[in-house]
Tab-separated table of C-alpha atoms and ligand atoms in Angstrom:
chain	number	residue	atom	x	y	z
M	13	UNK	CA	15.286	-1.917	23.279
M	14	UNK	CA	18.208	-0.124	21.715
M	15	UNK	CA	18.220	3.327	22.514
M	16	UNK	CA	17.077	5.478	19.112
M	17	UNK	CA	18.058	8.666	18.894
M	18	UNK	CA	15.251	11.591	17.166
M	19	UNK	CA	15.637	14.869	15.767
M	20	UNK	CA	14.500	16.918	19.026
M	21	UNK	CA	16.886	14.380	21.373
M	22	UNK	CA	19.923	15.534	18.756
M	23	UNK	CA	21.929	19.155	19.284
M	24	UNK	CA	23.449	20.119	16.037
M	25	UNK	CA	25.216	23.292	17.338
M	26	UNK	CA	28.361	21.255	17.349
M	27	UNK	CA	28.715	20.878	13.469
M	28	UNK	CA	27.070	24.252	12.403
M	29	UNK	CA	30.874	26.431	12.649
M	30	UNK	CA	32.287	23.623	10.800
M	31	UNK	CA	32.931	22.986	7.502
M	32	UNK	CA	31.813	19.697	5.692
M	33	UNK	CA	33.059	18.430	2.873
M	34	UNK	CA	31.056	15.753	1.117
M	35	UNK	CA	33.649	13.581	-1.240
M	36	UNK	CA	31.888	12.406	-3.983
M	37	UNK	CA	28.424	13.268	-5.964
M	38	UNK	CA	26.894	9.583	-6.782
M	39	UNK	CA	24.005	8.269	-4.840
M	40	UNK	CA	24.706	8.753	-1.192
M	41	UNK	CA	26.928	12.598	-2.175
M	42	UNK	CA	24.423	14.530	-3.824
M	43	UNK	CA	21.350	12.848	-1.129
M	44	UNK	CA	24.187	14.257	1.898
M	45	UNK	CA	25.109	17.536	0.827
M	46	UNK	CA	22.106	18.893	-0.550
M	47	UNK	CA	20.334	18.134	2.470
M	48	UNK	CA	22.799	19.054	4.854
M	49	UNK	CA	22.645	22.212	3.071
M	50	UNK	CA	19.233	22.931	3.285
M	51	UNK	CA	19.617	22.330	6.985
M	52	UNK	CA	21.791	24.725	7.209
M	53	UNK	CA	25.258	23.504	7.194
M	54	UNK	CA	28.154	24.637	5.362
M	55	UNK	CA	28.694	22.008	3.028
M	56	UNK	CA	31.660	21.788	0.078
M	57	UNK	CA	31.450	19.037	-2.364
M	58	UNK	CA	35.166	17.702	-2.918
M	59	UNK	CA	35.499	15.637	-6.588
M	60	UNK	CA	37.824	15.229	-9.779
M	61	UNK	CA	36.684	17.472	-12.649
M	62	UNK	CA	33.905	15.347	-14.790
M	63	UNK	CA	30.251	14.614	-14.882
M	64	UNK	CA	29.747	14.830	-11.393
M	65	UNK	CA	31.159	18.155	-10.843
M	66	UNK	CA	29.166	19.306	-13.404
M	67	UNK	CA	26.114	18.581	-11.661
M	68	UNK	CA	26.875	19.686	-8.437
M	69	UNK	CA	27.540	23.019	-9.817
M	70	UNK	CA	24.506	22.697	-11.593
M	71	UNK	CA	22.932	22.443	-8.183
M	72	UNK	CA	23.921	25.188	-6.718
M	73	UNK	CA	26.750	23.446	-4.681
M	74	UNK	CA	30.423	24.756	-3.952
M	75	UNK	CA	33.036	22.373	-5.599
M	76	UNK	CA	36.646	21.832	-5.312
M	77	UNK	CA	38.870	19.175	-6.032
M	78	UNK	CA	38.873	16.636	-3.623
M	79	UNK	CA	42.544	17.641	-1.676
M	80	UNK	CA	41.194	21.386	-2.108
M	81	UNK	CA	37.686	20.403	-0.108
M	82	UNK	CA	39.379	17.960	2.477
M	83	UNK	CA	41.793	20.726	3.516
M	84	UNK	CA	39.651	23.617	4.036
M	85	UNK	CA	37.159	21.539	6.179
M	86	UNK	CA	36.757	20.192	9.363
M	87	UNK	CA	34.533	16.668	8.933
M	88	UNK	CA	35.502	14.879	5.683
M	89	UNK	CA	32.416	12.180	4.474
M	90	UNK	CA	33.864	9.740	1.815
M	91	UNK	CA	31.244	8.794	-0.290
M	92	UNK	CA	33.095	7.848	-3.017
M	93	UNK	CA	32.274	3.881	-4.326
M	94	UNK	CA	34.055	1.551	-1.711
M	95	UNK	CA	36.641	0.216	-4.019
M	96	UNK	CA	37.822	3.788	-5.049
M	97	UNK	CA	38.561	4.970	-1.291
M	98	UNK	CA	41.395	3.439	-0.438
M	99	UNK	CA	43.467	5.120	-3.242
M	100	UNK	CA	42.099	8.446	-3.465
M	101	UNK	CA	42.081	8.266	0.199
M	102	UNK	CA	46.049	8.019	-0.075
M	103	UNK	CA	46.593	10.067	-2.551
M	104	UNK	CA	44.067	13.047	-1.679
M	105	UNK	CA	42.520	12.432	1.384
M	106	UNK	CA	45.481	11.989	4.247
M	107	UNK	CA	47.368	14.340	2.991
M	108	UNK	CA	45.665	17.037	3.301
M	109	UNK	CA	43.367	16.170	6.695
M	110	UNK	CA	43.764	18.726	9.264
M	111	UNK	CA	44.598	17.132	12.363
M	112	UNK	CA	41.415	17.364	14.611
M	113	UNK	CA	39.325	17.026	11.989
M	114	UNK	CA	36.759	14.102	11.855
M	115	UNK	CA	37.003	11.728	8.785
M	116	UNK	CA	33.547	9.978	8.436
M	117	UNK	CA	32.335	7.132	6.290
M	118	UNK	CA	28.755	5.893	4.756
M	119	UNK	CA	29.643	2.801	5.641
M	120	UNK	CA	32.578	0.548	7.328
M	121	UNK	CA	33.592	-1.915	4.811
M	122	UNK	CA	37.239	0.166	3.982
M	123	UNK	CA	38.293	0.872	7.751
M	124	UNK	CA	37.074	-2.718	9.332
M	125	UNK	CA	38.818	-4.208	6.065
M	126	UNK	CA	41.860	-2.224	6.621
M	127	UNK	CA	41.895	-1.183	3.417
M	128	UNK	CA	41.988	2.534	4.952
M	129	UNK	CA	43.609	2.968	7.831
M	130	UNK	CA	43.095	7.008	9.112
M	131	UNK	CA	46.107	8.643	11.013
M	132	UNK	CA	45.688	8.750	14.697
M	133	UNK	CA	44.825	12.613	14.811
M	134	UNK	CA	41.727	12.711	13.445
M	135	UNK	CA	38.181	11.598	14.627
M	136	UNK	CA	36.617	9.122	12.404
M	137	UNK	CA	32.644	7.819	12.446
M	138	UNK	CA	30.534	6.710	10.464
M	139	UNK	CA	26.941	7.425	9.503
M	140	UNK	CA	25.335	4.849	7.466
M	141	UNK	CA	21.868	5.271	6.255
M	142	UNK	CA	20.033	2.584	5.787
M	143	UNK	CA	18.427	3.691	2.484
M	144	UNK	CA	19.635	4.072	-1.445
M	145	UNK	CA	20.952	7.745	-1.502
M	146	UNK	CA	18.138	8.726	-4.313
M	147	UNK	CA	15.867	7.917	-1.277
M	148	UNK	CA	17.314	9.896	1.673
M	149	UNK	CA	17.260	12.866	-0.659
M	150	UNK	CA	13.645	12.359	-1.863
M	151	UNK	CA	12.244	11.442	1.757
M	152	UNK	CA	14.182	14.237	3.004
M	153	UNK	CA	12.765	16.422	0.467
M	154	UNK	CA	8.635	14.863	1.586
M	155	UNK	CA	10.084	16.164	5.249
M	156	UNK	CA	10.611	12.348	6.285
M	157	UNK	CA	14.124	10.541	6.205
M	158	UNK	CA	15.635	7.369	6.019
M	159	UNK	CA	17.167	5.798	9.742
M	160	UNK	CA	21.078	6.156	9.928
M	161	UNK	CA	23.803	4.352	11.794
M	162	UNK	CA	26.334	6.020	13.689
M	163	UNK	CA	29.380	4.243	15.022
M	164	UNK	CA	32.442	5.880	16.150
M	165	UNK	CA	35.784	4.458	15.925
M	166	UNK	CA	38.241	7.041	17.129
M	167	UNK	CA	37.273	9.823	19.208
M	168	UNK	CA	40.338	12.749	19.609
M	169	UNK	CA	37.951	15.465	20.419
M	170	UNK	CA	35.488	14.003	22.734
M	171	UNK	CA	32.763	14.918	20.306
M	172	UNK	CA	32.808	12.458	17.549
M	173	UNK	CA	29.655	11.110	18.055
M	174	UNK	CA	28.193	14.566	18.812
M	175	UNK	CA	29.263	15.336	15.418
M	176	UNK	CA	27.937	11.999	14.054
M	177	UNK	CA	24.509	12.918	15.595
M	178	UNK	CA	24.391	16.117	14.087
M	179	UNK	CA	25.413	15.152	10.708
M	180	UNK	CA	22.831	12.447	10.792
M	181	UNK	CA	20.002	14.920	12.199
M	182	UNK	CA	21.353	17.094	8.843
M	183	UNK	CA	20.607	14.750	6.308
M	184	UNK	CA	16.988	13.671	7.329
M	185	UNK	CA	17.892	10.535	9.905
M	186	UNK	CA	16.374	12.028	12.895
M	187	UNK	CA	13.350	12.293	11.583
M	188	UNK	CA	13.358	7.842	10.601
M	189	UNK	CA	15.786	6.921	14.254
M	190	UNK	CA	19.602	7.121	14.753
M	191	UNK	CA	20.856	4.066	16.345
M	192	UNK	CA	24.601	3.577	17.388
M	193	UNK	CA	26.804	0.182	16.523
M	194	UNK	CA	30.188	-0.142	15.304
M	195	UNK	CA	31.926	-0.259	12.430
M	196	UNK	CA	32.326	-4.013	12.707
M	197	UNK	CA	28.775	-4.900	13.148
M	198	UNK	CA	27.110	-1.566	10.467
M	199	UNK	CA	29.933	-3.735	8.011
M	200	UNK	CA	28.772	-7.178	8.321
M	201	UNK	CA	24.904	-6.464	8.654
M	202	UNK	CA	24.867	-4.405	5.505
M	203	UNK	CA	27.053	-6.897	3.301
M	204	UNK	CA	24.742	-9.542	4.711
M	205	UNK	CA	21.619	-7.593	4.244
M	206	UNK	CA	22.322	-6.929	0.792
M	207	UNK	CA	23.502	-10.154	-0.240
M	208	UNK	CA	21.339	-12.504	1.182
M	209	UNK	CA	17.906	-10.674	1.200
M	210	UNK	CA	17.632	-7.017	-0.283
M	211	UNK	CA	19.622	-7.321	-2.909
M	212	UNK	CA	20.884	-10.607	-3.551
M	213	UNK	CA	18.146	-12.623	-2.101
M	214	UNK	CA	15.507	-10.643	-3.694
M	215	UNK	CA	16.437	-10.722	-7.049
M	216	UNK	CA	17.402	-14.534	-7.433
M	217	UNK	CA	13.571	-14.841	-5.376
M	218	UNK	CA	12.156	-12.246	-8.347
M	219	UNK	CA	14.509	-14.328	-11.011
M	220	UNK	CA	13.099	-18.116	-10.368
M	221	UNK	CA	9.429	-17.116	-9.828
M	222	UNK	CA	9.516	-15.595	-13.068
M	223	UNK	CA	11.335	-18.450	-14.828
M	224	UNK	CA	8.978	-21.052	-13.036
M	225	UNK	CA	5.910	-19.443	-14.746
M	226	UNK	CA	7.160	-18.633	-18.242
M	227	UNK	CA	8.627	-22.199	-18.235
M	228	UNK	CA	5.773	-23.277	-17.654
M	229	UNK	CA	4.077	-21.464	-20.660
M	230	UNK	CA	3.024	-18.229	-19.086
M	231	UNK	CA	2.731	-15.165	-20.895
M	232	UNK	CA	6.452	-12.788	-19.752
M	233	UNK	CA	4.371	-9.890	-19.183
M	234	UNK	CA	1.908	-11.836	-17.128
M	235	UNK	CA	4.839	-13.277	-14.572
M	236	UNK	CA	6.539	-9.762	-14.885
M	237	UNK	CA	3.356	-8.007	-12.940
M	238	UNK	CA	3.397	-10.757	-11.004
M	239	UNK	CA	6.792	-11.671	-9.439
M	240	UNK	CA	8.639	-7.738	-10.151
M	241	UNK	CA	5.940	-5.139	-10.064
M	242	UNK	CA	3.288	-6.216	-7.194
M	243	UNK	CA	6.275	-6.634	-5.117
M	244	UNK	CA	6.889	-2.822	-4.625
M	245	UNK	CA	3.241	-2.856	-3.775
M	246	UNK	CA	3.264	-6.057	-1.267
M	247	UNK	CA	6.522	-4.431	0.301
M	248	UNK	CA	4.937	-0.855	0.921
M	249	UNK	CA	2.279	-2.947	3.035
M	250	UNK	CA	5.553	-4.211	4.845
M	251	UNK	CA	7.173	-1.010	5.476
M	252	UNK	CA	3.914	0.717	6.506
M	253	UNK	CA	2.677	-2.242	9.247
M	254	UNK	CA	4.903	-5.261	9.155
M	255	UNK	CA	4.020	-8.483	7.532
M	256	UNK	CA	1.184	-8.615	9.614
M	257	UNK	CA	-0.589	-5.408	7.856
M	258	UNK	CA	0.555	-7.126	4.299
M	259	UNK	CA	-1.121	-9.919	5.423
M	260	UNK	CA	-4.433	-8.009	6.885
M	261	UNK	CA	-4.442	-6.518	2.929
M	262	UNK	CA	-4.043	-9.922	1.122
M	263	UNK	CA	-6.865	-12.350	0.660
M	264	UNK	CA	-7.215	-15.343	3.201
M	265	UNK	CA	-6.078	-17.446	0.258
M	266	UNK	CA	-2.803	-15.600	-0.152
M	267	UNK	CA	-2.290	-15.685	3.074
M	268	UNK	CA	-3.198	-19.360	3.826
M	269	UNK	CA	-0.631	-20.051	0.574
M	270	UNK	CA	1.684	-17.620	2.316
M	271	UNK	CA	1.694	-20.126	5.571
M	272	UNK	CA	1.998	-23.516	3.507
M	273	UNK	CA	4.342	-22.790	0.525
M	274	UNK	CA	6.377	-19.829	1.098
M	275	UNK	CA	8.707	-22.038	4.001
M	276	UNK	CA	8.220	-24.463	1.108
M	277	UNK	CA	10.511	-22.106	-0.866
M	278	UNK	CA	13.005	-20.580	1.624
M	279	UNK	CA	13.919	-23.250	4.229
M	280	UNK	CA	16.126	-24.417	6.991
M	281	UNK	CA	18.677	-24.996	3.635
M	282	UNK	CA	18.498	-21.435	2.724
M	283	UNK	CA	19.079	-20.352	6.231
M	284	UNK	CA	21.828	-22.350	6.023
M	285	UNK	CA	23.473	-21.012	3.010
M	286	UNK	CA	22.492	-17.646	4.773
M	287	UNK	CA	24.569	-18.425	7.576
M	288	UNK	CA	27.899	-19.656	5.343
M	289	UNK	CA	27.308	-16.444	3.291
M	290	UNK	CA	27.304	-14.486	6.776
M	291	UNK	CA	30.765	-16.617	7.855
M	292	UNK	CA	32.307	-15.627	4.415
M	293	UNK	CA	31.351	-11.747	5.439
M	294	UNK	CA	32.458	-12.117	9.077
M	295	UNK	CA	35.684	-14.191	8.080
M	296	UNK	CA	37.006	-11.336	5.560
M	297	UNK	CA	36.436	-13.908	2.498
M	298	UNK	CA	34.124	-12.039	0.855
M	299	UNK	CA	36.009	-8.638	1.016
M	300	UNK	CA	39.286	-10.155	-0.359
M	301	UNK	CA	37.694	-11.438	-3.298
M	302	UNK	CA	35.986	-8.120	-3.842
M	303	UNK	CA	39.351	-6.102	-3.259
M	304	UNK	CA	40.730	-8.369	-5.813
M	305	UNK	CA	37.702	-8.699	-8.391
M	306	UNK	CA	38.228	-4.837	-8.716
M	307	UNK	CA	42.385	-5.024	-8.843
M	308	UNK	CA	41.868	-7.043	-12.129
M	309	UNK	CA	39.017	-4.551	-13.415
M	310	UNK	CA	36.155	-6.971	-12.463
M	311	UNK	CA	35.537	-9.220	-15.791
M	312	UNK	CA	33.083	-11.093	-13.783
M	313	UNK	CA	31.129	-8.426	-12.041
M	314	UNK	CA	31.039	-6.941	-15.760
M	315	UNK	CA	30.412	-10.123	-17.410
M	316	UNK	CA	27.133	-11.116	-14.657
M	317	UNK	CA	26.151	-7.683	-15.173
M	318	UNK	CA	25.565	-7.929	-19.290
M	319	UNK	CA	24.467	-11.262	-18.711
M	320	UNK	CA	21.493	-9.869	-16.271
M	321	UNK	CA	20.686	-6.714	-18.011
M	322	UNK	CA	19.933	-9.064	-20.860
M	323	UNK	CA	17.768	-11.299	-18.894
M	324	UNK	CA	14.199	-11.344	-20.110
M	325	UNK	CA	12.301	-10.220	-17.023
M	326	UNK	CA	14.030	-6.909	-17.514
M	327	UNK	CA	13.500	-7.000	-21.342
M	328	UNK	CA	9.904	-7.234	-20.723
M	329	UNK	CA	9.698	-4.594	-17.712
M	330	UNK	CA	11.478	-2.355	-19.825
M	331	UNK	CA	8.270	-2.319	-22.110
M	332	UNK	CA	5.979	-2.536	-19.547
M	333	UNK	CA	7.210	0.291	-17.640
M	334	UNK	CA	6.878	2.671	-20.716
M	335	UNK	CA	3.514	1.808	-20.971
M	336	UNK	CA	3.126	3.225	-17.222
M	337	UNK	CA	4.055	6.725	-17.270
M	338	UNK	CA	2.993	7.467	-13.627
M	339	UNK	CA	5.680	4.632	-12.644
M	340	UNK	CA	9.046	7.285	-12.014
M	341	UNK	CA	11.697	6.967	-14.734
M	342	UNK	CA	14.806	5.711	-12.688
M	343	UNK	CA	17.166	8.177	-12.306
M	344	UNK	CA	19.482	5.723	-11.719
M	345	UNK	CA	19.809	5.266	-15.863
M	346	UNK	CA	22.410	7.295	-16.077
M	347	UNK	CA	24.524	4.913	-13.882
M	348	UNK	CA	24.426	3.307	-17.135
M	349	UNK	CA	26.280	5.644	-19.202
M	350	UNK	CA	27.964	7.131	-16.359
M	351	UNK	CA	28.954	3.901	-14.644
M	352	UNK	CA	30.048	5.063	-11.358
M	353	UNK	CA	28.634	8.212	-12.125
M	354	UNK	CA	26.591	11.740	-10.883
M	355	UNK	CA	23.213	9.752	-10.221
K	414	NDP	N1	24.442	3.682	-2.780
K	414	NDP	C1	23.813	3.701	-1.590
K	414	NDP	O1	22.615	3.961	-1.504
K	414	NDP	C2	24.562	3.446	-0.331
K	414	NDP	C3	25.920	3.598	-0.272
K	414	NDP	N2	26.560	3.555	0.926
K	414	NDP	C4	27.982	3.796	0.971
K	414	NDP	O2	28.218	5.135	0.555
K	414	NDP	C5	29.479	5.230	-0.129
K	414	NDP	C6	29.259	5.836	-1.510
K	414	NDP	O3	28.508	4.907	-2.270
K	414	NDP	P1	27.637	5.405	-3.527
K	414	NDP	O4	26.927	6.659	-3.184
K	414	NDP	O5	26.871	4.216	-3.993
K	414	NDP	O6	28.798	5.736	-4.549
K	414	NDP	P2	28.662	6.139	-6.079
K	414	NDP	O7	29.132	5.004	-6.896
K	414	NDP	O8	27.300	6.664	-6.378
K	414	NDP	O9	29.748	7.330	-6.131
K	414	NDP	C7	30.037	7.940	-7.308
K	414	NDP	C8	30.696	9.272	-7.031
K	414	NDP	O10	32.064	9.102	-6.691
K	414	NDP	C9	32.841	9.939	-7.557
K	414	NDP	N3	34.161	9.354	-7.763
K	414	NDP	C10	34.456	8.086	-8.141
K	414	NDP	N4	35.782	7.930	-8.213
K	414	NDP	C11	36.318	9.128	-7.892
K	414	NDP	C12	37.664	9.596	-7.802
K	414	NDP	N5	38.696	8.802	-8.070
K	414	NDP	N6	37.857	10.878	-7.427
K	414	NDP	C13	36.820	11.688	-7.165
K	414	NDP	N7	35.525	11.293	-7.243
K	414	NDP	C14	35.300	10.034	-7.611
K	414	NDP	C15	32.036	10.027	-8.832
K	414	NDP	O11	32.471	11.136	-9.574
K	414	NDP	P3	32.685	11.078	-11.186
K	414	NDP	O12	31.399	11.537	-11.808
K	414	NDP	O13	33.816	12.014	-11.406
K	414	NDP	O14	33.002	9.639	-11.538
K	414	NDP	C16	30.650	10.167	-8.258
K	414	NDP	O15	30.402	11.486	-7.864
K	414	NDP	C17	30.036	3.813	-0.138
K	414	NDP	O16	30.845	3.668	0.985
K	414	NDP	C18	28.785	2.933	0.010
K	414	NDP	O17	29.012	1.656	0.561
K	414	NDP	C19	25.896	3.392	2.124
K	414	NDP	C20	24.546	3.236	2.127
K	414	NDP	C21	23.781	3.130	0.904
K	415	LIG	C1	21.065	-2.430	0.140
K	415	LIG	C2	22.294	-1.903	-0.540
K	415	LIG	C3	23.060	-0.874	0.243
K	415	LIG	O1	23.617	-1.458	1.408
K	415	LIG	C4	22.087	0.199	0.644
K	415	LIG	C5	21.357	0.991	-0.372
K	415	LIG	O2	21.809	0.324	1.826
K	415	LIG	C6	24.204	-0.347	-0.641
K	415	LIG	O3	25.367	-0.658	-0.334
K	415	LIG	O4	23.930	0.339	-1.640
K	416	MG	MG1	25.773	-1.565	1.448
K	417	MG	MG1	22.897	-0.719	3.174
């Protein structure tokens, strides 16, 4: 077994006279620096003036501008969205890194990519929660966590993944299991993770089983509960005891129809397409036409985006959840006014 790292096994001594600044306040920024605050770390949230830096102060954090943070600190985390790093990590970022510092990432996709290459002075690791930032704060909060990453790729001071350790201990990942990898292999497992089953794989899944039944004639709110809001419910079962403790909940029928149909619906064909999305990750395909989706200003990531929003499983959850006031209000709706904004 891979060896897993827990908060007693980790000493954080090594990050606690250094300064972190956190770059960026979205989903992953505000979950790292307010907990690495409240573990006691001095933390400095580095961002452009705007709606994040508005709420940070609001929390109670320090803020400067990002060269400002970078160069009164001795680990730099860029959480900024992927496809903003490379230039603000020219512009801002290098500049101003004090040599010896450590230069750390929430995931690899801009250093494996090249898109960021750091100067040879520096440390640079990465700790990569695997988790949505609104849930390493709120776990963290419930005095739980969500399991980290680390993976260092340059190591100046000897203590990189010291450092890495602690800062993963600081924002609740001890408490879930820090394992170690690399920046190639915490890269291609998340893009394939969330492509082919989290994200991607899950919603087309949620999509066509809700299509098949209102095709068929069945009421939208019926197939909603269904296919969208028992799964939350079926994957807590998962994440508490496997599919096995899922399956010890469901009835003998589900189970049985579990057995018979479900390889009925994902088969040796999806795997396959799994496998050619996996060999567009691993070849670099799927990050070039990323890179250059966003150097155009994405009209089809915005375009797929209006078209889903306005797909009628979410038209009818949208009701549905108002109806169910103990179900939590996303915070994530500000995303939509914000875009890229202080979730
Ligand atoms: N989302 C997640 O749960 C996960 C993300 N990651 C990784 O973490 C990193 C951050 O992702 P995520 O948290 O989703 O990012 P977000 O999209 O939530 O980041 C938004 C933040 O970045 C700021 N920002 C954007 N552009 C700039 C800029 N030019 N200058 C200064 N600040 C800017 C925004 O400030 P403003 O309000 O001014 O726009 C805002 O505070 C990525 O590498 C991602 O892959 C890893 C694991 C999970
Ligand atoms: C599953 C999506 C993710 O990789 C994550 C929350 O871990 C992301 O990039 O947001
Ligand atoms: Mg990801
Ligand atoms: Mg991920």
């Amino acid at each position: 077994m891979a060896k897993v790292f827990y908060h007693n096994d980790i000493q954080e001594e090594v990050l606690q006279n250094k300064k972190v600044a956190v770059v960026g306040y979205g989903s992953q920024g505000h979950a790292h620096a307010q907990n690495l605050k409240e573990s006691g770390f001095d933390v400095v949230v580095g961002l452009r003036k705007g709606k994040s830096w508005n709420k940070a102060e609001e929390d109670g954090m320090e803020v400067k501008e990002v060269a400002e943070a970078v160069a009164a600190s001795d680990v730099v985390m860029v959480l900024l969205p992927d496809e903003h790093q490379p230039a603000v990590f020219e512009e801002h970022i290098k500049p101003n890194l004090k040599a010896g510092a450590a230069l750390a990432f929430a995931h690899g996709f801009n250093v494996h990519f090249k898109q960021v290459v750091p100067p040879s002075d520096v440390d640079v690791f990465l700790v990569a929660p695997k988790g949505p930032g609104h849930l390493v704060r709120r776990t963290f909060e419930d005095g739980a966590g969500v399991p980290s990453l680390i993976g260092v790729e340059q190591d100046v001071t000897g203590e990189a993944k010291n450092i890495a350790l602690a800062y993963a201990k600081g924002i609740g990942s001890g408490r879930a299991g820090v394992l170690e990898t690399s920046f190639q292999e915490e890269t291609e497992t998340d893009l394939f993770g969330e492509q082919a089953v989290l994200c991607g794989g899950l919603s087309s899944l949620v999509k066509a089983g809700f299509e098949t039944l209102t095709e068929a004639g069945y009421q939208p709110e019926v197939a909603y509960f269904e296919c969208m809001h028992e799964l939350k419910l079926i994957v807590d079962l998962m994440y508490e005891g496997g599919l096995e403790y899922m399956r010890y909940s469901i009835s003998d029928t589900a189970q049985w129809g579990d057995f018979v149909s479900g390889p009925r619906v994902i088969d040796e064909d999806t795997k396959a397409r799994m496998k050619d999305v996996l060999s567009d990750i691993q070849t670099g395909k799927f990050a070039k036409g990323w890179i250059l989706e966003n150097k155009v200003n994405r009209p089809e990531f915005n375009a797929i985006n209006d078209m889903e929003n306005k797909h009628q499983i979410e038209k009818v959850g949208r009701e549905l959840r108002e109806l169910m006031p103990f179900v939590k209000k996303p915070q994530s709706k500000e995303k939509d006014v914000v875009t890229h904004g202080s979730r």
